[in-house]
mmCIF file of C-alpha atoms in Angstrom:
data_model
loop_
_atom_site.group_PDB
_atom_site.id
_atom_site.type_symbol
_atom_site.label_atom_id
_atom_site.label_comp_id
_atom_site.label_asym_id
_atom_site.label_seq_id
_atom_site.Cartn_x
_atom_site.Cartn_y
_atom_site.Cartn_z
ATOM 1 C CA CYS A 293 108.847 43.847 -64.945
ATOM 2 C CA LEU A 294 107.518 40.371 -64.141
ATOM 3 C CA THR A 295 110.796 39.534 -62.362
ATOM 4 C CA LEU A 296 110.511 42.658 -60.223
ATOM 5 C CA VAL A 297 106.913 41.850 -59.291
ATOM 6 C CA LYS A 298 107.928 38.351 -58.223
ATOM 7 C CA GLN A 299 110.786 39.781 -56.161
ATOM 8 C CA ILE A 300 108.382 42.090 -54.346
ATOM 9 C CA GLU A 301 105.942 39.226 -53.753
ATOM 10 C CA LYS A 302 108.773 37.065 -52.399
ATOM 11 C CA ARG A 303 109.875 39.869 -50.087
ATOM 12 C CA ASP A 304 106.335 40.444 -48.766
ATOM 13 C CA SER A 305 105.649 36.724 -48.399
ATOM 14 C CA VAL A 306 108.155 36.419 -45.544
ATOM 15 C CA LEU A 307 106.447 39.019 -43.364
ATOM 16 C CA THR A 308 105.904 38.037 -39.739
ATOM 17 C CA SER A 309 102.485 37.133 -38.339
ATOM 18 C CA LYS A 310 102.019 40.617 -36.905
ATOM 19 C CA GLN A 311 103.136 42.276 -40.134
ATOM 20 C CA GLN A 312 100.745 40.153 -42.182
ATOM 21 C CA ILE A 313 97.858 40.977 -39.844
ATOM 22 C CA ASP A 314 98.743 44.677 -40.067
ATOM 23 C CA ARG A 315 98.899 44.413 -43.871
ATOM 24 C CA LEU A 316 95.513 42.727 -44.118
ATOM 25 C CA LEU A 317 93.846 45.162 -41.711
ATOM 26 C CA ARG A 318 95.526 48.403 -42.803
ATOM 27 C CA PRO A 319 93.354 51.495 -43.423
ATOM 28 C CA GLY A 320 91.344 50.959 -46.591
ATOM 29 C CA SER A 321 91.699 47.186 -46.342
ATOM 30 C CA SER A 322 87.994 46.724 -47.111
ATOM 31 C CA TYR A 323 88.865 47.827 -50.660
ATOM 32 C CA PHE A 324 92.472 46.570 -50.869
ATOM 33 C CA ASN A 325 91.295 43.089 -49.934
ATOM 34 C CA LEU A 326 88.802 42.977 -52.804
ATOM 35 C CA ASN A 327 91.667 41.671 -54.938
ATOM 36 C CA PRO A 328 92.108 38.039 -53.815
ATOM 37 C CA PHE A 329 95.544 37.820 -55.464
ATOM 38 C CA GLU A 330 96.669 40.822 -53.438
ATOM 39 C CA VAL A 331 95.378 39.275 -50.218
ATOM 40 C CA LEU A 332 97.234 36.011 -50.825
ATOM 41 C CA GLN A 333 100.231 37.776 -52.411
ATOM 42 C CA ILE A 334 100.269 35.403 -55.326
ATOM 43 C CA ASP A 335 100.554 35.877 -59.074
ATOM 44 C CA PRO A 336 97.346 35.494 -61.144
ATOM 45 C CA GLU A 337 99.164 32.914 -63.261
ATOM 46 C CA ALA A 338 99.929 30.705 -60.243
ATOM 47 C CA THR A 339 98.871 27.072 -60.463
ATOM 48 C CA ASP A 340 96.198 25.571 -58.233
ATOM 49 C CA GLU A 341 98.891 23.740 -56.262
ATOM 50 C CA GLU A 342 100.813 26.982 -55.679
ATOM 51 C CA LEU A 343 97.580 28.684 -54.628
ATOM 52 C CA LYS A 344 96.779 25.917 -52.158
ATOM 53 C CA LYS A 345 100.315 25.996 -50.730
ATOM 54 C CA ARG A 346 100.237 29.763 -50.326
ATOM 55 C CA PHE A 347 96.860 29.685 -48.604
ATOM 56 C CA ARG A 348 98.032 27.103 -46.083
ATOM 57 C CA ALA A 349 101.174 29.060 -45.241
ATOM 58 C CA LEU A 350 99.409 32.386 -44.859
ATOM 59 C CA SER A 351 96.378 31.030 -42.989
ATOM 60 C CA ILE A 352 98.658 29.369 -40.419
ATOM 61 C CA LEU A 353 100.630 32.597 -40.066
ATOM 62 C CA VAL A 354 97.583 34.749 -39.209
ATOM 63 C CA HIS A 355 95.498 32.101 -37.422
ATOM 64 C CA PRO A 356 94.130 33.244 -34.020
ATOM 65 C CA ASP A 357 95.723 30.210 -32.326
ATOM 66 C CA LYS A 358 99.141 31.448 -33.421
ATOM 67 C CA ASN A 359 98.367 35.025 -32.381
ATOM 68 C CA GLN A 360 96.828 34.655 -28.943
ATOM 69 C CA ASP A 361 98.091 38.090 -27.925
ATOM 70 C CA ASP A 362 95.824 39.637 -30.579
ATOM 71 C CA PRO A 363 93.140 37.021 -31.393
ATOM 72 C CA ASP A 364 90.410 39.434 -32.562
ATOM 73 C CA ARG A 365 92.524 41.094 -35.255
ATOM 74 C CA ALA A 366 94.030 37.748 -36.180
ATOM 75 C CA GLN A 367 90.522 36.365 -36.700
ATOM 76 C CA LEU A 368 89.660 39.222 -39.082
ATOM 77 C CA ALA A 369 92.900 38.685 -41.011
ATOM 78 C CA PHE A 370 92.263 34.944 -41.190
ATOM 79 C CA GLU A 371 88.744 35.563 -42.541
ATOM 80 C CA ALA A 372 90.161 37.838 -45.254
ATOM 81 C CA VAL A 373 92.638 35.126 -46.311
ATOM 82 C CA ASP A 374 89.970 32.433 -46.246
ATOM 83 C CA LYS A 375 87.559 34.527 -48.323
ATOM 84 C CA ALA A 376 90.229 35.305 -50.914
ATOM 85 C CA TYR A 377 91.138 31.627 -51.238
ATOM 86 C CA LYS A 378 87.502 30.568 -51.655
ATOM 87 C CA ASN A 379 86.991 33.246 -54.313
ATOM 88 C CA LEU A 380 89.936 31.891 -56.291
ATOM 89 C CA LEU A 381 88.601 28.353 -56.009
ATOM 90 C CA ASP A 382 85.473 29.542 -57.816
ATOM 91 C CA PRO A 383 86.312 29.646 -61.563
ATOM 92 C CA GLU A 384 83.856 32.468 -62.209
ATOM 93 C CA GLN A 385 85.131 34.615 -59.340
ATOM 94 C CA LYS A 386 88.741 33.932 -60.312
ATOM 95 C CA LYS A 387 88.102 34.911 -63.944
ATOM 96 C CA ARG A 388 86.429 38.102 -62.780
ATOM 97 C CA ALA A 389 89.452 39.026 -60.654
ATOM 98 C CA VAL A 390 91.877 38.240 -63.498
ATOM 99 C CA ASP A 391 89.769 40.338 -65.899
ATOM 100 C CA VAL A 392 89.848 43.310 -63.514
ATOM 101 C CA ILE A 393 93.626 43.079 -63.164
ATOM 102 C CA GLN A 394 94.007 42.829 -66.942
ATOM 103 C CA ALA A 395 91.713 45.813 -67.429
ATOM 104 C CA GLY A 396 93.831 47.839 -64.997
ATOM 105 C CA ARG A 397 96.999 46.989 -66.896
ATOM 106 C CA GLU A 398 95.436 47.791 -70.273
ATOM 107 C CA TYR A 399 94.157 51.126 -68.956
ATOM 108 C CA VAL A 400 97.649 52.152 -67.798
ATOM 109 C CA GLU A 401 99.235 51.025 -71.072
ATOM 110 C CA HIS A 402 96.634 52.933 -73.102
ATOM 111 C CA ASN A 403 97.115 56.017 -70.944
ATOM 112 C CA MET A 404 100.891 55.844 -71.429
ATOM 113 C CA LYS A 405 100.450 55.512 -75.172
ATOM 114 C CA GLU A 406 98.203 58.585 -75.311
ATOM 115 C CA LYS A 407 100.620 60.616 -73.172
ATOM 116 C CA LYS A 408 103.586 59.726 -75.403
ATOM 117 C CA LYS A 409 101.551 60.609 -78.480
ATOM 118 C CA GLN A 410 100.866 64.041 -76.999
ATOM 119 C CA LEU A 411 104.530 64.505 -76.014
ATOM 120 C CA LYS A 412 105.604 63.650 -79.555
ATOM 121 C CA LYS A 413 103.095 66.120 -80.942
ATOM 122 C CA ASP A 414 104.466 68.817 -78.625
ATOM 123 C CA GLY A 415 108.049 67.984 -79.594
ATOM 124 C CA LYS A 416 108.995 66.887 -76.097
ATOM 125 C CA PRO A 417 110.975 63.826 -74.933
ATOM 126 C CA GLN A 418 108.738 60.789 -74.836
ATOM 127 C CA PHE A 419 109.691 59.579 -71.411
ATOM 128 C CA LEU A 420 107.180 58.797 -68.661
ATOM 129 C CA GLU A 421 107.752 57.821 -65.060
ATOM 130 C CA GLU A 422 105.678 54.692 -65.802
ATOM 131 C CA ASP A 423 108.509 53.543 -68.086
ATOM 132 C CA ASP A 424 110.243 52.533 -64.896
ATOM 133 C CA PRO A 425 109.052 48.973 -64.046
ATOM 134 C CA GLU A 426 108.401 49.798 -60.392
ATOM 135 C CA MET A 427 106.390 52.915 -61.253
ATOM 136 C CA PHE A 428 104.475 50.948 -63.884
ATOM 137 C CA ARG A 429 103.661 48.270 -61.297
ATOM 138 C CA GLN A 430 102.418 50.898 -58.869
ATOM 139 C CA ALA A 431 100.282 52.544 -61.558
ATOM 140 C CA VAL A 432 98.710 49.200 -62.466
ATOM 141 C CA TYR A 433 98.200 48.405 -58.781
ATOM 142 C CA LYS A 434 96.422 51.728 -58.145
ATOM 143 C CA GLN A 435 94.220 51.417 -61.220
ATOM 144 C CA THR A 436 93.367 47.819 -60.379
ATOM 145 C CA MET A 437 92.367 48.794 -56.838
ATOM 146 C CA LYS A 438 90.242 51.596 -58.265
ATOM 147 C CA LEU A 439 88.431 49.177 -60.587
ATOM 148 C CA PHE A 440 87.828 46.676 -57.785
ATOM 149 C CA ALA A 441 86.465 49.498 -55.598
ATOM 150 C CA GLU A 442 84.151 50.783 -58.350
ATOM 151 C CA LEU A 443 82.767 47.303 -58.934
ATOM 152 C CA GLU A 444 82.196 46.824 -55.209
ATOM 153 C CA ILE A 445 80.388 50.180 -54.919
ATOM 154 C CA LYS A 446 78.142 49.244 -57.847
ATOM 155 C CA ARG A 447 77.479 45.841 -56.276
ATOM 156 C CA LYS A 448 76.470 47.480 -52.987
ATOM 157 C CA GLU A 449 74.222 49.938 -54.831
ATOM 158 C CA ARG A 450 72.488 47.058 -56.637
ATOM 159 C CA GLU A 451 72.174 45.189 -53.358
ATOM 160 C CA ALA A 452 70.674 48.247 -51.629
ATOM 161 C CA LYS A 453 68.257 48.746 -54.521
ATOM 162 C CA ASP A 454 67.219 45.092 -54.460
ATOM 163 C CA MET A 455 66.768 45.232 -50.694
ATOM 164 C CA HIS A 456 64.616 48.362 -51.025
ATOM 165 C CA GLU A 457 62.470 46.707 -53.695
ATOM 166 C CA ARG A 458 62.097 43.560 -51.597
ATOM 167 C CA LYS A 459 61.147 45.665 -48.586
ATOM 168 C CA ARG A 460 58.564 47.593 -50.608
ATOM 169 C CA ALA A 461 57.139 44.376 -52.036
ATOM 170 C CA ARG A 462 56.950 42.919 -48.523
ATOM 171 C CA GLU A 463 55.176 46.021 -47.201
ATOM 172 C CA GLU A 464 52.667 45.841 -50.052
ATOM 173 C CA GLU A 465 52.155 42.149 -49.333
ATOM 174 C CA ILE A 466 51.522 42.870 -45.636
ATOM 175 C CA GLU A 467 49.137 45.725 -46.472
ATOM 176 C CA THR A 468 47.208 43.490 -48.885
ATOM 177 C CA ALA A 469 46.996 40.741 -46.262
ATOM 178 C CA GLU A 470 45.817 43.180 -43.594
ATOM 179 C CA LYS A 471 43.222 44.640 -45.944
ATOM 180 C CA ALA A 472 41.929 41.152 -46.758
ATOM 181 C CA LYS A 473 41.846 40.357 -43.032
ATOM 182 C CA ARG A 474 39.825 43.505 -42.292
ATOM 183 C CA GLU A 475 37.386 42.641 -45.065
ATOM 184 C CA ARG A 476 36.975 39.093 -43.747
ATOM 185 C CA GLU A 477 36.382 40.373 -40.215
ATOM 186 C CA TRP A 478 33.843 42.895 -41.493
ATOM 187 C CA GLN A 479 32.055 40.193 -43.480
ATOM 188 C CA LYS A 480 32.097 37.840 -40.489
ATOM 189 C CA ASN A 481 30.722 40.540 -38.224
ATOM 190 C CA PHE A 482 28.083 41.373 -40.812
ATOM 191 C CA GLU A 483 27.001 37.729 -41.024
ATOM 192 C CA GLU A 484 26.934 37.289 -37.256
ATOM 193 C CA THR A 485 24.785 40.380 -36.663
ATOM 194 C CA ARG A 486 22.439 39.895 -39.629
ATOM 195 C CA ASP A 487 19.819 37.865 -37.694
ATOM 196 C CA GLY A 488 19.803 40.464 -34.972
ATOM 197 C CA ARG A 489 19.279 43.245 -37.472
ATOM 198 C CA VAL A 490 16.455 41.315 -39.170
ATOM 199 C CA ASP A 491 14.734 40.671 -35.818
ATOM 200 C CA SER A 492 15.063 44.313 -34.885
ATOM 201 C CA TRP A 493 13.560 45.383 -38.186
ATOM 202 C CA ARG A 494 10.671 42.954 -37.810
ATOM 203 C CA SER A 495 9.990 44.164 -34.279
ATOM 204 C CA PHE A 496 10.057 47.703 -35.512
ATOM 205 C CA GLN A 497 7.629 46.925 -38.333
ATOM 206 C CA ALA A 498 5.334 45.029 -35.946
ATOM 207 C CA GLY A 499 5.340 47.952 -33.559
ATOM 208 C CA LYS A 500 4.322 50.294 -36.345
ATOM 209 C CA SER A 501 1.414 48.041 -37.374
ATOM 210 C CA LYS A 502 0.165 47.764 -33.819
ATOM 211 C CA ALA A 503 0.342 51.498 -33.353
ATOM 212 C CA LYS A 504 -1.768 52.039 -36.469
ATOM 213 C CA LYS A 505 -4.462 49.674 -35.198
ATOM 214 C CA GLU A 506 -4.637 51.276 -31.814
ATOM 215 C CA LYS A 507 -4.768 54.773 -33.202
ATOM 216 C CA LYS A 508 -8.261 56.344 -32.862
ATOM 217 C CA PRO A 509 -9.764 58.018 -35.889
ATOM 218 C CA ARG A 510 -9.991 61.759 -35.681
ATOM 219 C CA SER A 511 -13.503 63.286 -35.108
ATOM 220 C CA PHE A 512 -14.500 66.271 -37.155
ATOM 221 C CA LEU A 513 -17.373 68.646 -36.314
ATOM 222 C CA LYS A 514 -20.057 68.446 -38.926
ATOM 223 C CA PRO A 515 -21.870 71.686 -39.854
ATOM 224 C CA PRO A 516 -25.603 71.818 -38.889
ATOM 225 C CA LYS A 517 -28.073 70.980 -41.598
ATOM 226 C CA VAL A 518 -30.028 73.974 -42.808
ATOM 227 C CA LYS A 519 -33.774 73.405 -43.279
ATOM 228 C CA MET A 520 -35.217 74.993 -46.334
ATOM 229 C CA GLU A 521 -38.361 77.140 -45.635
ATOM 230 C CA GLN A 522 -41.357 76.224 -47.646
ATOM 231 C CA ARG A 523 -43.259 79.028 -49.400
ATOM 232 C CA GLU A 524 -46.965 79.175 -49.334
#
């Protein structure tokens, strides 16, 4: 199986510039290219020197300067190669990619084991198409791509959630700042107009006092005094 995989990688590694660009930009490439080993067409067990050599060869092949008839697509292909290489230079990113590939292989092997167990139980021949090395490789490839895609979807969901939370926090921060600004302006306006309000109130009170002084007292008619008649 390993020999067959290496043969396929060797065959694909001699693709022309145009073929490599087409491979890197094929439909679904945004998910296919999540696997840096797939992008660089190199085995996960390759040494750092082999990785460096492969990157140089492939980056030259798809570089825009070498593909001046299609520089825009060449630039996108070059960026995909460059990103994959940088990911594999990062020990943490490389381990993550290796773990995903291993998980894909283990899933296929476990699935095959369960299928054969069921076939044996049913009294049927225990032969699966995945027993063929090429079919096994394809099954692992598909499962690996699926795992990479699921991880990327989850990453984007987390990123969207974080962005939403940051946006909400920012909006709350702006609202708090605006509220504080309105309160400061109100307080400033209150302070600036306080003397005027006090003067107005004093004038009003003075006007009331003056009006009371100038007000004439009301006159009331007094009833006539009645003289008492004296008796003789």
